[in-house]
CSV table of C-alpha atoms in Angstrom, one decimal:
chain,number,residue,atom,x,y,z
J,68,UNK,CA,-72.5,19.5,5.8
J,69,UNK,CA,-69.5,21.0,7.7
J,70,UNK,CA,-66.0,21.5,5.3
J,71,UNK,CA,-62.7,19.9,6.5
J,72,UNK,CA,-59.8,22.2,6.2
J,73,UNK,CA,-57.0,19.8,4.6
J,74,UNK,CA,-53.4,21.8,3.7
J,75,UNK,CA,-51.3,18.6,3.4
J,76,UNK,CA,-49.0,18.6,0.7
J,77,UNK,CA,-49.2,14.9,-0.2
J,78,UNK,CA,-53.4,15.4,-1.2
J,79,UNK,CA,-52.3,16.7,-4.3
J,80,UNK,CA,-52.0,14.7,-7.2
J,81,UNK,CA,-51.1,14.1,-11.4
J,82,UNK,CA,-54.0,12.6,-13.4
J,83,UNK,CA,-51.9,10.9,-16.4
J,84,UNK,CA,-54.8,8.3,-17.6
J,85,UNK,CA,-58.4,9.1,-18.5
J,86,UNK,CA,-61.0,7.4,-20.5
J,87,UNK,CA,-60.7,10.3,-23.3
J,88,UNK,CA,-57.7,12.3,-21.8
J,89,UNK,CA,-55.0,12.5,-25.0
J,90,UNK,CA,-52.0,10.8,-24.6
J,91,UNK,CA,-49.4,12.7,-22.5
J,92,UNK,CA,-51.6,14.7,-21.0
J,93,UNK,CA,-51.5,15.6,-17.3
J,94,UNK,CA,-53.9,16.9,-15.1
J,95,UNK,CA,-52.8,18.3,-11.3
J,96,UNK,CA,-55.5,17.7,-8.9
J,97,UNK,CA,-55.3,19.6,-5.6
J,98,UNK,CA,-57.7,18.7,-2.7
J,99,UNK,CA,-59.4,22.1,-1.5
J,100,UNK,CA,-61.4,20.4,1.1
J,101,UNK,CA,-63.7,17.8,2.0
J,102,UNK,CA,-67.6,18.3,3.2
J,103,UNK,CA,-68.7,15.6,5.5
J,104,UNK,CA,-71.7,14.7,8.0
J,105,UNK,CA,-71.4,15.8,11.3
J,106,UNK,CA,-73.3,13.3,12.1
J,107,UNK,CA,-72.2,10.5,11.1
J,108,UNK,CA,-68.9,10.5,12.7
J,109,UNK,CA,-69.8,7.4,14.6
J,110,UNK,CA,-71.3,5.3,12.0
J,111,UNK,CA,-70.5,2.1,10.6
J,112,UNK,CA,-68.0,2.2,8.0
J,113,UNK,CA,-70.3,0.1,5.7
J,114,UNK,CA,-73.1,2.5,5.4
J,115,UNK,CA,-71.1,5.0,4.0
J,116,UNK,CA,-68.4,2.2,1.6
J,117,UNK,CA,-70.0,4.3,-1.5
J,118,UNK,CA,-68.8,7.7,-0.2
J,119,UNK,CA,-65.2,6.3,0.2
J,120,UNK,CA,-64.8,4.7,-3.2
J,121,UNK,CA,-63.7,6.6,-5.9
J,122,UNK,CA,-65.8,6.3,-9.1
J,123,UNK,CA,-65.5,3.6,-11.4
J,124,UNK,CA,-65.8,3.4,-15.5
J,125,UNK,CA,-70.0,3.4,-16.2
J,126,UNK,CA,-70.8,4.8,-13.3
J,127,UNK,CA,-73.1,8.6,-13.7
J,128,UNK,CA,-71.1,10.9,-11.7
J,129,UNK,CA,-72.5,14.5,-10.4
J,130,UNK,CA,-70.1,17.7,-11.0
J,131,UNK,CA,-70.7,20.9,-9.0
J,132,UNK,CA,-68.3,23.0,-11.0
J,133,UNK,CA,-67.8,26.6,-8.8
J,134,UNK,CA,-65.5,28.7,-10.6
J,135,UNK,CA,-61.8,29.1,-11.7
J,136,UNK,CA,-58.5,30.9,-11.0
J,137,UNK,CA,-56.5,32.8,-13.2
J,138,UNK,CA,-52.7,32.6,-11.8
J,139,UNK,CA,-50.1,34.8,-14.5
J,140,UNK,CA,-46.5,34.6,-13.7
J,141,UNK,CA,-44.8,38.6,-14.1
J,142,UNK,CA,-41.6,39.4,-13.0
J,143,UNK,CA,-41.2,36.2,-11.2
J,144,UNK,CA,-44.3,37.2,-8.7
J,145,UNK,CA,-47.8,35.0,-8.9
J,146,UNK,CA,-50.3,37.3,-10.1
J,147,UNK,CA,-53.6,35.8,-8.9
J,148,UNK,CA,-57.5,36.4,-10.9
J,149,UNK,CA,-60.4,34.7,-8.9
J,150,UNK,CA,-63.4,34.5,-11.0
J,151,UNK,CA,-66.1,32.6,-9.4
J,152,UNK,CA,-69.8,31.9,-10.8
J,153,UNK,CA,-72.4,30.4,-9.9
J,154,UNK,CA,-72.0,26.9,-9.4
J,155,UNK,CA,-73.6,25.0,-12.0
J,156,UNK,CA,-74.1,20.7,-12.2
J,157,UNK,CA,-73.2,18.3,-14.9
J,158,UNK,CA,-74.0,15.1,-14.7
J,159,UNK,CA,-73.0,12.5,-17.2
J,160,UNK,CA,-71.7,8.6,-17.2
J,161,UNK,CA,-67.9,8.1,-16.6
J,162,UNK,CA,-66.2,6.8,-20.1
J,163,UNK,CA,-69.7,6.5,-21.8
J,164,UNK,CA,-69.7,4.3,-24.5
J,165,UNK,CA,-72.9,6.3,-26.6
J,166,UNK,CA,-70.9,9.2,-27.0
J,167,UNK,CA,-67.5,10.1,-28.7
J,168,UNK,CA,-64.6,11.6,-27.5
J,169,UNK,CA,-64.4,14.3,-29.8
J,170,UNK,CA,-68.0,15.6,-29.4
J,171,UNK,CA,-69.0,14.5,-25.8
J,172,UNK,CA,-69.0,17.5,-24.0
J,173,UNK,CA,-68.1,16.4,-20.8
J,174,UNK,CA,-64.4,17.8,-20.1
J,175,UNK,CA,-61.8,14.9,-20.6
J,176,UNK,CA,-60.0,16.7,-17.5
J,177,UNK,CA,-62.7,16.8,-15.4
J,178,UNK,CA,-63.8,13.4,-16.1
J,179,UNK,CA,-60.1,12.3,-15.4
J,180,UNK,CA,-59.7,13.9,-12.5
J,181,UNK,CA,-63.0,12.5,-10.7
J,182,UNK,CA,-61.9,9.2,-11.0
J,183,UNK,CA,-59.7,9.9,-8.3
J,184,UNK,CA,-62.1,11.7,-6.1
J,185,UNK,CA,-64.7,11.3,-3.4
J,186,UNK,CA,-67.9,12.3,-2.8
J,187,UNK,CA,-67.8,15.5,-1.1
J,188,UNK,CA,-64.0,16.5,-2.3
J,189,UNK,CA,-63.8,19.6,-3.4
J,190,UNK,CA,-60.4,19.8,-5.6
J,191,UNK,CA,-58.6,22.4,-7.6
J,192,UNK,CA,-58.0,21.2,-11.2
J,193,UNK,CA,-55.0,22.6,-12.8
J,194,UNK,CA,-54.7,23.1,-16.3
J,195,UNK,CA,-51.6,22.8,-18.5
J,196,UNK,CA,-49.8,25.4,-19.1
J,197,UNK,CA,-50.7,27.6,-22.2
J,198,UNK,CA,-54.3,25.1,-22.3
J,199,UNK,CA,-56.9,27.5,-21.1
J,200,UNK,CA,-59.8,24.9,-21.9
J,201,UNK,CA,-58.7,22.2,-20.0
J,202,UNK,CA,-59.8,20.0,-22.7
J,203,UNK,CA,-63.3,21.6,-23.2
J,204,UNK,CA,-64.6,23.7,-26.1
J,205,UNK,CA,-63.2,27.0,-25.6
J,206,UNK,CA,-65.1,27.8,-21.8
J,207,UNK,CA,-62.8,30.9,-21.2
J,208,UNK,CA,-62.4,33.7,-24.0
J,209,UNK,CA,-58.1,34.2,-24.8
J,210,UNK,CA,-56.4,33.2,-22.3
J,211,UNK,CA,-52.2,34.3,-22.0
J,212,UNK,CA,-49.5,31.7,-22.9
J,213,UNK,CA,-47.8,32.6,-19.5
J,214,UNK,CA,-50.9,31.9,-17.5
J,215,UNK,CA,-52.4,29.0,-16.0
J,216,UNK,CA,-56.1,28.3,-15.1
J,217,UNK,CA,-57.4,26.5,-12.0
J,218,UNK,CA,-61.1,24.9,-11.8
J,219,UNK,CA,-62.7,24.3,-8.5
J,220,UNK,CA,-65.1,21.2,-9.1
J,221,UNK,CA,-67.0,19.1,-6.2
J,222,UNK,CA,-67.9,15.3,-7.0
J,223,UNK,CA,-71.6,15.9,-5.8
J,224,UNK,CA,-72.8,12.6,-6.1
J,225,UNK,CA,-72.3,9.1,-7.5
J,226,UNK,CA,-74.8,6.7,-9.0
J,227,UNK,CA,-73.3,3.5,-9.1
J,228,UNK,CA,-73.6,0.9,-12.5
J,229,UNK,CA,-75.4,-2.2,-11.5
J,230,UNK,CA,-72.8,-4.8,-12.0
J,231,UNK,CA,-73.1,-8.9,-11.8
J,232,UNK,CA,-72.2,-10.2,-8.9
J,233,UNK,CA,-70.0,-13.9,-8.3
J,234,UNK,CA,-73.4,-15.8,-8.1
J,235,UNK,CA,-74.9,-14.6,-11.5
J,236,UNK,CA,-75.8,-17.1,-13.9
J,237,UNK,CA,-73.9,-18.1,-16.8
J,238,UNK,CA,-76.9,-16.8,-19.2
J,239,UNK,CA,-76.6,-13.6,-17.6
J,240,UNK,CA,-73.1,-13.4,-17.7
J,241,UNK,CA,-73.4,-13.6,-21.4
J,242,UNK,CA,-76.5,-11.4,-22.3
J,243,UNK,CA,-74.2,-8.5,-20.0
J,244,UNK,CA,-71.2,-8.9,-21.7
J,245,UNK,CA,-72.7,-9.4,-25.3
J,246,UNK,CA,-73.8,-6.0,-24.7
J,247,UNK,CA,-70.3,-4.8,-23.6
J,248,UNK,CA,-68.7,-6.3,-26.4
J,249,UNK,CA,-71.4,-4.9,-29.0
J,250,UNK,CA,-70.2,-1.2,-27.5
J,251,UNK,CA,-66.6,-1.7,-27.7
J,252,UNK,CA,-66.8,-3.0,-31.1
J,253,UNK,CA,-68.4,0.3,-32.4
J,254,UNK,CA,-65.5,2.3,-29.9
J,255,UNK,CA,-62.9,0.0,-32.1
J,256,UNK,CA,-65.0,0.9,-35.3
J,257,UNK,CA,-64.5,4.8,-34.3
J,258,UNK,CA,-61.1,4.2,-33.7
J,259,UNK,CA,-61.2,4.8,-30.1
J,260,UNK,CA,-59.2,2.1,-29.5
J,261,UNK,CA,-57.8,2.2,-25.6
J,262,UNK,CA,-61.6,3.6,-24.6
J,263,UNK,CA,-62.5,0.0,-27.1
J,264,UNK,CA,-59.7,-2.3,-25.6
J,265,UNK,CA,-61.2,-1.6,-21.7
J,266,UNK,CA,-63.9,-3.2,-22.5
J,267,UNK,CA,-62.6,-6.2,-24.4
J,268,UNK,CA,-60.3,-6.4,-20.9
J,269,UNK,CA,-63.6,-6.1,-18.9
J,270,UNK,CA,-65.4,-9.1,-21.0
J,271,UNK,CA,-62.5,-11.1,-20.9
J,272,UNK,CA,-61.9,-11.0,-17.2
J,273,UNK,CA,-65.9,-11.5,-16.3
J,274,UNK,CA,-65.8,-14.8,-18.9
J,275,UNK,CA,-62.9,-16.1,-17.4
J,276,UNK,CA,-64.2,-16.0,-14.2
J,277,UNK,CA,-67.2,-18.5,-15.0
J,278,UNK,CA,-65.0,-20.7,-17.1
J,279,UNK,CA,-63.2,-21.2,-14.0
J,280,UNK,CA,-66.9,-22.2,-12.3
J,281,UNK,CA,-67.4,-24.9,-15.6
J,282,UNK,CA,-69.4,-27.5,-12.6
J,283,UNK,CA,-71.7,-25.2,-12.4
J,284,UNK,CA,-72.8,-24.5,-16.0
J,285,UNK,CA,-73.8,-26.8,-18.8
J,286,UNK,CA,-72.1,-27.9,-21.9
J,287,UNK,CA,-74.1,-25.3,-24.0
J,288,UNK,CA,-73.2,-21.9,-21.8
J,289,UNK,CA,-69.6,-23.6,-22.2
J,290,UNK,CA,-69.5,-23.3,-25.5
J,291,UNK,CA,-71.1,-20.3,-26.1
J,292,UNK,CA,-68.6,-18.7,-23.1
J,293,UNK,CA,-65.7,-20.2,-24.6
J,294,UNK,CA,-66.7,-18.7,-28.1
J,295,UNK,CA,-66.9,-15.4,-26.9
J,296,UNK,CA,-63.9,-15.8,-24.9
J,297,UNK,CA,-62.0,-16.1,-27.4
J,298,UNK,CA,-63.7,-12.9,-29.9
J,299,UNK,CA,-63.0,-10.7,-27.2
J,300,UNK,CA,-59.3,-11.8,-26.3
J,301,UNK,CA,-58.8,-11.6,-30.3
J,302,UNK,CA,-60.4,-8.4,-30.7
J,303,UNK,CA,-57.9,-7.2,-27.7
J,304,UNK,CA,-55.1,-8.2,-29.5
J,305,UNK,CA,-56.3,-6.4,-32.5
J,306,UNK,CA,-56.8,-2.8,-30.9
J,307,UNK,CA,-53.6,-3.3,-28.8
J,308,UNK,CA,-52.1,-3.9,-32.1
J,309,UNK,CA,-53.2,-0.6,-33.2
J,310,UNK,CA,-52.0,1.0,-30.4
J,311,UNK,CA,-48.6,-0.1,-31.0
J,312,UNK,CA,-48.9,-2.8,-27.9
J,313,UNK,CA,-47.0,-5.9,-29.7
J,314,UNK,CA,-45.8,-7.5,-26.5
J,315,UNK,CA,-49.6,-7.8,-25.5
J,316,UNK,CA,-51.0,-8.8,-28.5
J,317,UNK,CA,-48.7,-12.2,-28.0
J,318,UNK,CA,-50.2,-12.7,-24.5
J,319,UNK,CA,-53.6,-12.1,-25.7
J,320,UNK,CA,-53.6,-14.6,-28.7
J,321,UNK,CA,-51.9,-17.3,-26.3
J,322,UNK,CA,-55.0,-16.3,-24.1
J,323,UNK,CA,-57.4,-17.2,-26.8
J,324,UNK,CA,-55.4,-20.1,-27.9
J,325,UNK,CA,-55.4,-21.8,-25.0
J,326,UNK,CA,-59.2,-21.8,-24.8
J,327,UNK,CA,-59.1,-23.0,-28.8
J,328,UNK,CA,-56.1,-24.2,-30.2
J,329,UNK,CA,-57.9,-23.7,-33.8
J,330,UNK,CA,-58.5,-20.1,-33.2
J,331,UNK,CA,-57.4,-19.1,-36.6
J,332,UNK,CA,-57.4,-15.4,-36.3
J,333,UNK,CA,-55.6,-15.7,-33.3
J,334,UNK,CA,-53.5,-17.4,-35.1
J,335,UNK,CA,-53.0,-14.8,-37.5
J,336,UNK,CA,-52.9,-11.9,-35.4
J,337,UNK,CA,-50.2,-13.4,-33.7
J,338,UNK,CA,-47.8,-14.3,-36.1
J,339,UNK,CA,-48.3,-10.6,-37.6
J,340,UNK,CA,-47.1,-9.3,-34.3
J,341,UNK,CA,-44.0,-11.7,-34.3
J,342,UNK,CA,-43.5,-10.4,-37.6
J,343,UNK,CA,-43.1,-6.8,-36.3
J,344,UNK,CA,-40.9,-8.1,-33.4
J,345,UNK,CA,-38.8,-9.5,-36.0
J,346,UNK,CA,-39.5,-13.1,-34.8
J,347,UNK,CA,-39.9,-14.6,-38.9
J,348,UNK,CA,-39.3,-18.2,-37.6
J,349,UNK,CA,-41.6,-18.1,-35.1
J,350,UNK,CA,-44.5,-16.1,-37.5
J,351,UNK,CA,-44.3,-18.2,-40.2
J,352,UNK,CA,-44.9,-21.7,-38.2
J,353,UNK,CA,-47.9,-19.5,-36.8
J,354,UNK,CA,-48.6,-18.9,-40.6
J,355,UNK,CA,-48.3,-22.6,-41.4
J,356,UNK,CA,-50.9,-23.8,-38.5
J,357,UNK,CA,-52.8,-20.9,-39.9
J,358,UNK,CA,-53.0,-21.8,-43.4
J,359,UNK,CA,-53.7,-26.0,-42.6
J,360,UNK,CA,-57.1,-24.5,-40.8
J,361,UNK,CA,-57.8,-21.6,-43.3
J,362,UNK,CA,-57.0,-20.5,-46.8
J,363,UNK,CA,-57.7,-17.0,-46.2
J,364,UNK,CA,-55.9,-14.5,-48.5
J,365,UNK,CA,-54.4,-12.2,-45.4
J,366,UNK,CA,-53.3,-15.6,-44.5
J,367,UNK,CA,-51.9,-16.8,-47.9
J,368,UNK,CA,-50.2,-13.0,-48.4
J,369,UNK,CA,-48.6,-12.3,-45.2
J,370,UNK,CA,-47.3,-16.0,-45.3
J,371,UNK,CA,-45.3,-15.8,-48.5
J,372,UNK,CA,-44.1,-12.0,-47.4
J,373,UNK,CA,-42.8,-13.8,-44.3
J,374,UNK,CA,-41.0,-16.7,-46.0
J,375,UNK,CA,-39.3,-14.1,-48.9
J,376,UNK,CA,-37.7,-12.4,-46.0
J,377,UNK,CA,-36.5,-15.3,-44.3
J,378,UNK,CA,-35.2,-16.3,-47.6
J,379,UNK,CA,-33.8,-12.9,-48.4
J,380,UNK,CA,-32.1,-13.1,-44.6
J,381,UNK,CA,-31.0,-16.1,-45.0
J,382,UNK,CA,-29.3,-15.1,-48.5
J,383,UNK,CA,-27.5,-12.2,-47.3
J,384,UNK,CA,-26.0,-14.4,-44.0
J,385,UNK,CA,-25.1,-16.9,-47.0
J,386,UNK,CA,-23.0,-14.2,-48.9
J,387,UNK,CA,-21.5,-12.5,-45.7
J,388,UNK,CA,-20.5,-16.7,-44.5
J,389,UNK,CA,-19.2,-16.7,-47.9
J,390,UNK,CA,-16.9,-13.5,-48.0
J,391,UNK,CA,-15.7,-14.3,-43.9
J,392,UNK,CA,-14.5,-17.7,-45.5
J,393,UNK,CA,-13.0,-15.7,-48.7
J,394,UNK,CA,-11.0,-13.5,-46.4
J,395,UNK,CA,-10.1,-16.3,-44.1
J,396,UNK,CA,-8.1,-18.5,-47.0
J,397,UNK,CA,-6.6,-15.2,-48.3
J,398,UNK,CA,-5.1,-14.7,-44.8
J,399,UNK,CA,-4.0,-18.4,-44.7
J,400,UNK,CA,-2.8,-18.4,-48.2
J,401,UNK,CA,-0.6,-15.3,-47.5
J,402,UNK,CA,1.0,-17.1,-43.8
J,403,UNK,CA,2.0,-19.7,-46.1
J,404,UNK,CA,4.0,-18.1,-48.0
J,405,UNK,CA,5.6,-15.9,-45.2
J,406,UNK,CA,6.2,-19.3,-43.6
J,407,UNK,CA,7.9,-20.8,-47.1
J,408,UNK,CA,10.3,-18.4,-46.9
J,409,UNK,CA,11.1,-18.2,-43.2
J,410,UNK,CA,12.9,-21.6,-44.3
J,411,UNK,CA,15.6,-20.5,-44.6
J,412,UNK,CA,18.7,-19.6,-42.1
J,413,UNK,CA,17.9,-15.9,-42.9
J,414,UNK,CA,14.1,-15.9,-42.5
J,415,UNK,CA,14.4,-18.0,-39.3
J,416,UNK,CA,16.6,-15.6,-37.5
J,417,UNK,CA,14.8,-12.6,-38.9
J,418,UNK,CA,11.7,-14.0,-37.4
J,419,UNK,CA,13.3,-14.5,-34.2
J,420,UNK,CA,14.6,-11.5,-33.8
J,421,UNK,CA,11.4,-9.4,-34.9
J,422,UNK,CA,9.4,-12.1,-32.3
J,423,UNK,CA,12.2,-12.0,-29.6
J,424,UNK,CA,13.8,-8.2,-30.0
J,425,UNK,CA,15.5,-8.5,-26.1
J,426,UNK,CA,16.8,-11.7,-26.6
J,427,UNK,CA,17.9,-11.4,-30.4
J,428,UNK,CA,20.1,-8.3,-28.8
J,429,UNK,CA,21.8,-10.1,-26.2
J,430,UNK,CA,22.9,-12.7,-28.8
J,431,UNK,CA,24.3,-10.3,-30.8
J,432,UNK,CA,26.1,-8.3,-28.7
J,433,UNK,CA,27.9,-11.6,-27.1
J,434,UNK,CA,28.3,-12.5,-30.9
J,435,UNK,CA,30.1,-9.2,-31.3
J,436,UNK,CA,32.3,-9.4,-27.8
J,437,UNK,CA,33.5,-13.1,-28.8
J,438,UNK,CA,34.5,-12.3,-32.4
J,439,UNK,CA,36.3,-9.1,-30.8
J,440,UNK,CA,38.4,-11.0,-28.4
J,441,UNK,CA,39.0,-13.4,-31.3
J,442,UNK,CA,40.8,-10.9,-33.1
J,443,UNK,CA,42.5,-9.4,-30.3
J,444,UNK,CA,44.3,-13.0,-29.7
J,445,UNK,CA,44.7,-13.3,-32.9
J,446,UNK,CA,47.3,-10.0,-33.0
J,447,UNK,CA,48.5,-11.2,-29.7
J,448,UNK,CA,49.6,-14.1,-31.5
J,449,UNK,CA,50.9,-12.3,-34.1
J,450,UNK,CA,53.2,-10.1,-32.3
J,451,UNK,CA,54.9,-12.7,-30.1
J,452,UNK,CA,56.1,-14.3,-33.5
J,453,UNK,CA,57.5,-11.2,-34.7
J,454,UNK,CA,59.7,-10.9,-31.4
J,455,UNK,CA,61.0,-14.2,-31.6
């Protein structure tokens, strides 16, 4: 095994998703270097496809975990502890479905950041700032706020899950994902609901697939597919629900509707997540369908609930319609009467004037220069008569 120097910037990376990592959590992954075979330089891509490929969920992963780096920040200079130990292994299975998040011990961050690794890669994992455990149980004794800890890890190894491929059977397609399903369901039950929802996504994507092959299986494997089909899509919706996911809990109940129009607790599920989008009209005719198939009290409850508020909405748009058309006659009682009295001579050339200020002037002021020359004729007049 010879090591391949590698001090490109772009090899460095931010783990943001992980099986257990906690939301908002990063992890910066730094490639060190890379231990190949000399040997194999000129060999067919192909033999060596599983040494290229990251990881996958299920798959039992090798660790080689060699030591860590203290780095503490003083006076704006990098102060820099190596501490390296033995290396020791850990092997467990990537997002392992037998073991819970809180007590697996297998480091979240470690497990996130292998996903994105190759056999070989030896990577410097960075841990938050102020998080000396990098998501384990305490591995290094008080560390400083104002410090941050690097691991070196190597992925060793990778045993690959034995998956189905295109040409399995329908009966084995089922017997798989019954299992699949069984160990999400007890995720969902521990409320570990995105490690739970993967594997709905995984069954639902594996059924669809021989739905689409229906010439090729019999009525019986139909039904049964279609059946579970629609329980996993359902059961999506549900834990996507509890994550707060409401846009995707429509497309999955449309998903499972379309494979059963009766699905009733698609149904249900569905118009309870148009009801938290604030779409009443649209969860209570999902309500209705709901309720013509089922008389199930969730059904019965969240239908009325639905229907007050629609009623309460509707009642409070009543009143406001009413007090808009209140003020609207007030307004048109009160131009009435400001039109009764601009009857008049006087209110007609008030109104002008306070309409047409400009114009209103001009008139006046040639008003006031005829009347003045009036008069001024007038005592013309007059004095001619005195001197005759």
């Amino acid at each position: 095994m010879t090591a391949t120097g590698d001090t490109d910037g772009s090899v460095t990376r931010v783990v943001r998703h992980g099986p257990r990592l906690p939301l908002g959590a990063r992890v910066r992954c730094k490639r060190l270097f890379i231990e190949t075979k000399a040997s194999d330089h000129d060999a067919p891509l192909e033999d060596h496809e599983e040494d290229f490929s990251c990881p996958r969920l299920d798959d039992e992963v090798t660790l080689r975990v060699r030591g860590w780096r203290l780095r503490q920040i003083i006076d704006d200079d990098v102060i820099r502890h190596d501490r390296f130990t033995p290396a020791r292994e850990s092997t467990f299975v990537v997002d392992d479905a037998r073991t819970d998040a809180s007590s697996s011990e297998v480091c979240v961050g470690f497990e996130a950041a292998a996903l994105t690794m190759f056999v070989g890669e030896v990577c410097g994992v960075v841990v938050p700032s102020g998080r000396g455990d990098c998501f384990e149980k305490d591995p290094i004794e008080s560390v400083p706020r104002d410090c941050y800890v690097e691991w070196e890890i190597e992925l060793a190894k990778i045993r690959r899950k034995a998956r189905l491929d295109a040409l399995a059977s329908a009966r084995r397609v089922l017997d798989a994902n019954a299992v699949v399903r069984e160990e999400a369901n007890a995720l969902f039950s521990r409320g570990e609901y995105s490690r739970a929802l993967r594997r709905y996504d995984e069954c639902a994507t594996e059924l669809s697939r021989v739905l689409f092959q229906a010439a090729q299986i019999t009525d019986e494997e139909m039904y049964a597919i279609a059946k579970m089909a629609v329980t996993v899509n359902t059961n999506a919706a549900t834990a996507l629900a509890k994550l707060g996911r409401q846009t995707e809990v429509l497309m999955r109940c449309d998903a499972a509707l379309e494979i059963d129009r009766t699905a009733v607790k698609a149904m249900y599920r569905k118009a309870i997540a148009l009801e938290s989008l604030e779409r009443d009209e649209e969860a209570l005719s999902c309500l209705r369908d709901a309720l013509e198939l089922s008389k199930d009290k969730a059904i019965r409850e969240a239908f009325v609930r639905v229907r007050r508020r629609i009623e309460t909405t509707r009642s409070v748009e009543s009143k406001t319609e009413r007090e808009r058309c209140v003020r609207m006659m007030k307004a048109t009682s009160e131009e009435d009467t400001t039109s009764a009295v601009q009857t008049t001579f006087v209110g007609r050339m008030t109104s002008f004037c306070r309409r047409r200020p400009f114009l209103s002037t001009t008139i006046v002021l040639a008003v006031c220069t005829v009347a003045v020359m009036c008069f001024k004729e007038a005592d013309n007049e007059g004095a001619d008569n005195k001197l005759e």
